[in-house]
PDB file of C-alpha atoms in Angstrom:
ATOM      1  CA  ALA A 144      17.493 -66.813 -13.000  1.00 81.00           C
ATOM      2  CA  GLY A 145      19.675 -64.370 -11.336  1.00 86.00           C
ATOM      3  CA  ALA A 146      18.463 -60.919 -12.970  1.00 87.00           C
ATOM      4  CA  HIS A 147      18.272 -57.859 -10.984  1.00 89.00           C
ATOM      5  CA  ARG A 148      17.065 -55.236 -13.670  1.00 89.00           C
ATOM      6  CA  VAL A 149      14.920 -55.208 -16.743  1.00 90.00           C
ATOM      7  CA  LEU A 150      15.076 -53.151 -19.806  1.00 91.00           C
ATOM      8  CA  THR A 151      11.774 -53.096 -22.035  1.00 91.00           C
ATOM      9  CA  MET A 152      11.255 -51.562 -25.270  1.00 92.00           C
ATOM     10  CA  ASP A 153       7.647 -49.663 -26.118  1.00 91.00           C
ATOM     11  CA  LEU A 154       5.380 -51.496 -23.892  1.00 90.00           C
ATOM     12  CA  HIS A 155       1.909 -51.761 -25.179  1.00 85.00           C
ATOM     13  CA  ALA A 156       0.667 -51.476 -21.619  1.00 83.00           C
ATOM     14  CA  ALA A 157       2.969 -48.804 -18.905  1.00 78.00           C
ATOM     15  CA  GLN A 158       1.253 -51.003 -16.249  1.00 83.00           C
ATOM     16  CA  ILE A 159       3.148 -54.088 -17.702  1.00 86.00           C
ATOM     17  CA  GLN A 160       6.516 -52.241 -15.622  1.00 82.00           C
ATOM     18  CA  GLY A 161       4.435 -52.981 -11.967  1.00 84.00           C
ATOM     19  CA  PHE A 162       4.522 -56.664 -13.177  1.00 87.00           C
ATOM     20  CA  PHE A 163       8.352 -56.908 -11.877  1.00 88.00           C
ATOM     21  CA  ASP A 164       9.568 -56.359  -8.119  1.00 88.00           C
ATOM     22  CA  LEU A 165      13.030 -55.149  -9.605  1.00 90.00           C
ATOM     23  CA  PRO A 166      14.374 -52.103 -11.623  1.00 89.00           C
ATOM     24  CA  VAL A 167      12.571 -51.662 -14.705  1.00 90.00           C
ATOM     25  CA  ASP A 168      13.759 -49.397 -17.426  1.00 88.00           C
ATOM     26  CA  HIS A 169      11.639 -48.275 -20.366  1.00 89.00           C
ATOM     27  CA  LEU A 170      13.329 -47.925 -23.813  1.00 92.00           C
ATOM     28  CA  TYR A 171      11.687 -46.064 -26.916  1.00 92.00           C
ATOM     29  CA  ALA A 172      12.479 -46.601 -30.327  1.00 93.00           C
ATOM     30  CA  ALA A 173      11.293 -43.499 -31.069  1.00 92.00           C
ATOM     31  CA  PRO A 174      15.059 -41.965 -31.656  1.00 93.00           C
ATOM     32  CA  VAL A 175      16.110 -44.870 -34.131  1.00 95.00           C
ATOM     33  CA  LEU A 176      12.555 -44.630 -36.301  1.00 95.00           C
ATOM     34  CA  ASN A 177      13.196 -40.269 -36.519  1.00 94.00           C
ATOM     35  CA  ASP A 178      16.325 -40.876 -37.598  1.00 93.00           C
ATOM     36  CA  HIS A 179      15.544 -43.240 -40.172  1.00 95.00           C
ATOM     37  CA  PHE A 180      12.762 -40.814 -41.508  1.00 94.00           C
ATOM     38  CA  LYS A 181      15.704 -37.497 -40.755  1.00 92.00           C
ATOM     39  CA  ASN A 182      17.793 -39.059 -43.167  1.00 92.00           C
ATOM     40  CA  MET A 183      15.515 -39.439 -46.373  1.00 92.00           C
ATOM     41  CA  ASP A 184      15.709 -35.290 -46.248  1.00 86.00           C
ATOM     42  CA  PHE A 185      11.828 -34.617 -46.540  1.00 90.00           C
ATOM     43  CA  ALA A 186      11.680 -30.962 -46.334  1.00 89.00           C
ATOM     44  CA  PRO A 187       9.513 -30.422 -43.555  1.00 87.00           C
ATOM     45  CA  ASP A 188       6.806 -28.583 -44.960  1.00 89.00           C
ATOM     46  CA  ASP A 189       5.974 -31.616 -46.732  1.00 93.00           C
ATOM     47  CA  ILE A 190       5.595 -33.742 -43.925  1.00 94.00           C
ATOM     48  CA  VAL A 191       2.368 -34.793 -42.153  1.00 95.00           C
ATOM     49  CA  VAL A 192       2.226 -37.108 -39.337  1.00 94.00           C
ATOM     50  CA  VAL A 193      -0.840 -38.919 -39.412  1.00 93.00           C
ATOM     51  CA  SER A 194      -2.183 -40.435 -35.831  1.00 90.00           C
ATOM     52  CA  PRO A 195      -3.757 -43.860 -37.402  1.00 86.00           C
ATOM     53  CA  ASP A 196      -6.451 -43.537 -34.353  1.00 82.00           C
ATOM     54  CA  GLU A 197      -6.763 -41.003 -31.148  1.00 80.00           C
ATOM     55  CA  GLY A 198      -5.066 -43.076 -28.522  1.00 79.00           C
ATOM     56  CA  SER A 199      -2.203 -42.459 -30.842  1.00 84.00           C
ATOM     57  CA  ILE A 200      -2.438 -38.672 -30.570  1.00 87.00           C
ATOM     58  CA  LYS A 201       0.727 -38.230 -28.055  1.00 88.00           C
ATOM     59  CA  ARG A 202       3.087 -40.711 -29.659  1.00 89.00           C
ATOM     60  CA  ALA A 203       2.475 -38.631 -33.359  1.00 90.00           C
ATOM     61  CA  PHE A 204       3.187 -35.383 -31.412  1.00 91.00           C
ATOM     62  CA  GLY A 205       6.270 -36.528 -30.138  1.00 90.00           C
ATOM     63  CA  HIS A 206       7.353 -37.616 -33.232  1.00 92.00           C
ATOM     64  CA  SER A 207       6.004 -34.486 -35.276  1.00 90.00           C
ATOM     65  CA  LYS A 208       8.208 -32.297 -32.409  1.00 90.00           C
ATOM     66  CA  ARG A 209      11.355 -34.397 -33.228  1.00 90.00           C
ATOM     67  CA  ILE A 210      11.021 -34.626 -36.904  1.00 91.00           C
ATOM     68  CA  GLY A 211       8.856 -31.531 -38.333  1.00 88.00           C
ATOM     69  CA  GLY A 212       5.696 -31.361 -40.124  1.00 90.00           C
ATOM     70  CA  LYS A 213       2.305 -30.718 -39.328  1.00 92.00           C
ATOM     71  CA  LEU A 214       0.064 -32.866 -37.297  1.00 93.00           C
ATOM     72  CA  ALA A 215      -3.155 -35.175 -38.411  1.00 92.00           C
ATOM     73  CA  ILE A 216      -5.392 -37.599 -36.632  1.00 91.00           C
ATOM     74  CA  ILE A 217      -7.807 -40.169 -37.976  1.00 88.00           C
ATOM     75  CA  ASP A 218     -10.837 -40.785 -36.406  1.00 82.00           C
ATOM     76  CA  LYS A 219     -11.958 -44.355 -35.829  1.00 66.00           C
ATOM     77  CA  VAL A 220     -14.996 -45.986 -35.294  1.00 66.00           C
ATOM     78  CA  ARG A 221     -15.342 -49.499 -34.101  1.00 62.00           C
ATOM     79  CA  ASP A 222     -17.654 -51.736 -35.441  1.00 63.00           C
ATOM     80  CA  ASN A 223     -17.464 -55.000 -33.436  1.00 61.00           C
ATOM     81  CA  PRO A 224     -14.596 -55.920 -31.140  1.00 63.00           C
ATOM     82  CA  LEU A 225     -12.707 -57.308 -34.083  1.00 60.00           C
ATOM     83  CA  GLN A 226     -12.913 -54.376 -36.695  1.00 58.00           C
ATOM     84  CA  THR A 227     -12.739 -50.689 -36.753  1.00 56.00           C
ATOM     85  CA  LYS A 228     -13.467 -48.164 -39.442  1.00 57.00           C
ATOM     86  CA  GLN A 229     -12.084 -45.048 -40.209  1.00 55.00           C
ATOM     87  CA  ARG A 230     -13.903 -41.941 -41.046  1.00 71.00           C
ATOM     88  CA  ASN A 231     -12.528 -38.833 -41.008  1.00 80.00           C
ATOM     89  CA  ILE A 232      -9.236 -37.094 -41.277  1.00 83.00           C
ATOM     90  CA  ILE A 233      -8.766 -34.300 -38.233  1.00 83.00           C
ATOM     91  CA  GLY A 234      -6.139 -31.902 -39.178  1.00 82.00           C
ATOM     92  CA  GLY A 235      -3.199 -31.850 -41.882  1.00 75.00           C
ATOM     93  CA  PRO A 236      -4.149 -31.321 -44.997  1.00 86.00           C
ATOM     94  CA  VAL A 237      -2.807 -34.493 -45.976  1.00 89.00           C
ATOM     95  CA  GLU A 238      -3.215 -33.934 -49.793  1.00 89.00           C
ATOM     96  CA  GLY A 239      -0.097 -33.693 -51.892  1.00 91.00           C
ATOM     97  CA  LYS A 240       2.248 -34.677 -48.516  1.00 94.00           C
ATOM     98  CA  ILE A 241       4.477 -37.268 -47.175  1.00 95.00           C
ATOM     99  CA  CYS A 242       2.201 -39.041 -44.451  1.00 96.00           C
ATOM    100  CA  LEU A 243       4.319 -40.977 -41.936  1.00 96.00           C
ATOM    101  CA  MET A 244       2.651 -43.047 -39.437  1.00 95.00           C
ATOM    102  CA  PHE A 245       3.728 -44.386 -36.421  1.00 95.00           C
ATOM    103  CA  ASP A 246       2.301 -47.234 -33.932  1.00 92.00           C
ATOM    104  CA  ASP A 247       4.021 -49.339 -30.886  1.00 91.00           C
ATOM    105  CA  MET A 248       3.130 -52.750 -32.529  1.00 92.00           C
ATOM    106  CA  ILE A 249       1.441 -53.451 -36.085  1.00 93.00           C
ATOM    107  CA  SER A 250      -0.275 -56.927 -35.432  1.00 92.00           C
ATOM    108  CA  THR A 251      -2.892 -57.823 -37.442  1.00 91.00           C
ATOM    109  CA  GLY A 252      -2.252 -54.715 -39.653  1.00 91.00           C
ATOM    110  CA  GLY A 253      -6.010 -54.029 -40.149  1.00 89.00           C
ATOM    111  CA  SER A 254      -6.271 -50.624 -38.578  1.00 87.00           C
ATOM    112  CA  ILE A 255      -2.872 -48.810 -39.799  1.00 91.00           C
ATOM    113  CA  CYS A 256      -3.461 -50.221 -43.517  1.00 92.00           C
ATOM    114  CA  GLY A 257      -6.985 -48.561 -43.168  1.00 89.00           C
ATOM    115  CA  ALA A 258      -5.998 -45.546 -42.077  1.00 91.00           C
ATOM    116  CA  ALA A 259      -3.269 -45.528 -44.788  1.00 93.00           C
ATOM    117  CA  LYS A 260      -6.093 -46.156 -47.636  1.00 92.00           C
ATOM    118  CA  LEU A 261      -8.163 -43.070 -46.091  1.00 91.00           C
ATOM    119  CA  VAL A 262      -5.156 -41.025 -46.208  1.00 92.00           C
ATOM    120  CA  HIS A 263      -4.068 -41.950 -49.596  1.00 94.00           C
ATOM    121  CA  GLU A 264      -7.955 -41.543 -50.578  1.00 92.00           C
ATOM    122  CA  ALA A 265      -7.863 -37.722 -49.400  1.00 89.00           C
ATOM    123  CA  GLY A 266      -4.698 -37.251 -51.936  1.00 91.00           C
ATOM    124  CA  ALA A 267      -1.411 -38.179 -50.249  1.00 93.00           C
ATOM    125  CA  LYS A 268       1.747 -38.039 -52.090  1.00 94.00           C
ATOM    126  CA  GLU A 269       3.427 -40.912 -50.146  1.00 95.00           C
ATOM    127  CA  ILE A 270       2.702 -42.773 -47.284  1.00 96.00           C
ATOM    128  CA  HIS A 271       5.362 -44.602 -44.812  1.00 97.00           C
ATOM    129  CA  LEU A 272       4.536 -46.753 -41.948  1.00 96.00           C
ATOM    130  CA  ALA A 273       6.690 -47.114 -38.746  1.00 96.00           C
ATOM    131  CA  ALA A 274       6.258 -49.644 -35.710  1.00 95.00           C
ATOM    132  CA  THR A 275       8.611 -50.395 -32.754  1.00 95.00           C
ATOM    133  CA  HIS A 276       7.497 -54.515 -32.689  1.00 96.00           C
ATOM    134  CA  GLY A 277       6.470 -56.067 -36.228  1.00 95.00           C
ATOM    135  CA  VAL A 278       4.212 -58.863 -34.925  1.00 94.00           C
ATOM    136  CA  LEU A 279       2.370 -59.444 -38.171  1.00 94.00           C
ATOM    137  CA  CYS A 280       0.292 -62.045 -37.209  1.00 93.00           C
ATOM    138  CA  GLY A 281      -2.745 -63.227 -39.444  1.00 92.00           C
ATOM    139  CA  ARG A 282      -2.819 -61.556 -43.497  1.00 92.00           C
ATOM    140  CA  ALA A 283      -1.523 -58.394 -41.730  1.00 93.00           C
ATOM    141  CA  VAL A 284       1.381 -58.881 -44.712  1.00 94.00           C
ATOM    142  CA  GLN A 285      -0.967 -59.579 -47.458  1.00 94.00           C
ATOM    143  CA  LEU A 286      -2.935 -56.256 -46.086  1.00 94.00           C
ATOM    144  CA  ILE A 287       0.619 -54.601 -45.811  1.00 94.00           C
ATOM    145  CA  LYS A 288       1.192 -55.719 -49.375  1.00 94.00           C
ATOM    146  CA  GLU A 289      -1.904 -54.387 -50.692  1.00 94.00           C
ATOM    147  CA  ALA A 290      -1.843 -51.030 -48.876  1.00 94.00           C
ATOM    148  CA  PRO A 291      -1.115 -47.683 -50.966  1.00 95.00           C
ATOM    149  CA  VAL A 292       2.106 -47.422 -48.698  1.00 95.00           C
ATOM    150  CA  LYS A 293       5.827 -46.688 -50.021  1.00 95.00           C
ATOM    151  CA  SER A 294       7.421 -48.142 -46.966  1.00 95.00           C
ATOM    152  CA  LEU A 295       7.005 -50.202 -43.233  1.00 96.00           C
ATOM    153  CA  VAL A 296       9.805 -49.645 -41.237  1.00 97.00           C
ATOM    154  CA  ILE A 297       9.657 -51.586 -38.652  1.00 96.00           C
ATOM    155  CA  THR A 298      12.783 -52.925 -35.401  1.00 96.00           C
ATOM    156  CA  ASN A 299      14.142 -55.880 -35.320  1.00 96.00           C
ATOM    157  CA  THR A 300      12.706 -56.318 -31.197  1.00 96.00           C
ATOM    158  CA  ILE A 301      10.875 -59.537 -32.632  1.00 94.00           C
ATOM    159  CA  PRO A 302      12.520 -61.261 -35.732  1.00 94.00           C
ATOM    160  CA  LEU A 303      11.025 -61.303 -39.356  1.00 94.00           C
ATOM    161  CA  PRO A 304      10.573 -64.734 -40.635  1.00 93.00           C
ATOM    162  CA  PRO A 305      11.718 -65.027 -44.611  1.00 93.00           C
ATOM    163  CA  GLU A 306       8.222 -65.344 -45.668  1.00 92.00           C
ATOM    164  CA  LYS A 307       7.255 -62.003 -43.924  1.00 93.00           C
ATOM    165  CA  LYS A 308       9.651 -59.947 -46.455  1.00 93.00           C
ATOM    166  CA  LEU A 309       8.391 -57.187 -48.819  1.00 92.00           C
ATOM    167  CA  ASP A 310      10.659 -55.618 -50.846  1.00 92.00           C
ATOM    168  CA  ASN A 311       8.876 -52.685 -49.085  1.00 93.00           C
ATOM    169  CA  ILE A 312       9.702 -53.294 -45.056  1.00 95.00           C
ATOM    170  CA  PHE A 313      12.801 -52.105 -43.544  1.00 96.00           C
ATOM    171  CA  VAL A 314      13.964 -53.758 -39.921  1.00 97.00           C
ATOM    172  CA  LEU A 315      15.702 -51.354 -38.214  1.00 97.00           C
ATOM    173  CA  SER A 316      18.171 -52.222 -34.906  1.00 96.00           C
ATOM    174  CA  VAL A 317      17.734 -51.027 -31.557  1.00 96.00           C
ATOM    175  CA  ALA A 318      21.137 -52.965 -30.591  1.00 95.00           C
ATOM    176  CA  PRO A 319      22.830 -49.830 -29.927  1.00 94.00           C
ATOM    177  CA  LEU A 320      19.726 -47.944 -28.394  1.00 93.00           C
ATOM    178  CA  LEU A 321      19.946 -51.042 -25.965  1.00 93.00           C
ATOM    179  CA  ALA A 322      23.522 -51.345 -25.794  1.00 94.00           C
ATOM    180  CA  GLU A 323      23.535 -47.516 -24.627  1.00 93.00           C
ATOM    181  CA  ALA A 324      21.313 -47.709 -22.218  1.00 93.00           C
ATOM    182  CA  ILE A 325      23.353 -50.520 -20.589  1.00 92.00           C
ATOM    183  CA  ARG A 326      26.478 -48.735 -20.367  1.00 93.00           C
ATOM    184  CA  ARG A 327      24.639 -45.664 -18.931  1.00 93.00           C
ATOM    185  CA  ILE A 328      23.169 -48.187 -16.110  1.00 90.00           C
ATOM    186  CA  HIS A 329      27.015 -49.749 -14.990  1.00 90.00           C
ATOM    187  CA  SER A 330      27.905 -46.465 -14.928  1.00 91.00           C
ATOM    188  CA  ASN A 331      25.667 -44.295 -12.836  1.00 90.00           C
ATOM    189  CA  GLN A 332      24.343 -42.229 -15.365  1.00 89.00           C
ATOM    190  CA  SER A 333      20.736 -41.404 -16.607  1.00 87.00           C
ATOM    191  CA  ILE A 334      18.948 -43.133 -18.548  1.00 87.00           C
ATOM    192  CA  SER A 335      15.941 -40.951 -19.389  1.00 84.00           C
ATOM    193  CA  SER A 336      18.294 -38.265 -20.889  1.00 83.00           C
ATOM    194  CA  MET A 337      18.845 -40.473 -23.802  1.00 84.00           C
ATOM    195  CA  PHE A 338      15.056 -39.964 -24.347  1.00 82.00           C
ATOM    196  CA  GLY A 339      14.885 -35.974 -24.887  1.00 69.00           C
ATOM    197  CA  ALA A 340      14.380 -33.214 -22.048  1.00 47.00           C
ATOM    198  CA  GLY A 341      12.561 -34.573 -18.880  1.00 38.00           C
ATOM    199  CA  GLY A 342      13.224 -37.860 -20.478  1.00 39.00           C
ATOM    200  CA  SER A 343      10.198 -38.062 -22.463  1.00 39.00           C
ATOM    201  CA  ILE A 344      10.084 -38.766 -26.149  1.00 41.00           C
ATOM    202  CA  HIS A 345       7.217 -37.026 -26.478  1.00 35.00           C
TER     203      HIS A 345
END
């Protein structure tokens, strides 16, 4: 098709970069999501960034470094190939706190809504979910509607159809981030410096 460079946003598996035989720039929506919560003016002492599972600890740590607040981790076990069960909260504490949960994508919503329920039962004051890609397939929208969450923040990497819109779902644009990356490519400037020291958002 004539493309000579690829820009990606929050790849679910970093190995996907190896599928291309041309330069790939892997961008992260974390700065957009972080700015959204920073603008809400939460007191850092009131915030706990909760990792919905052990695999998201690095992501949660990166967000807590940028936004502030403490870190908590949900201990999750898999009952079968399709279902997981949330067991314990490590760290925190979450009681009386504003809990922020980040993921790269929300597909069925089962895991993150289960984690939100556990945090709610532990006494969280507010729960906000955030993800780059709002896939929201199957019963995801219904689960989010029923979950004890104040908001779900996603980006416009995937269009949100009208039938999936809820009053507490907010869509942020990653267009300025992509535009800045393209500008830097044309100016031979660093892309990685957009995401903090050493090029890492974590």
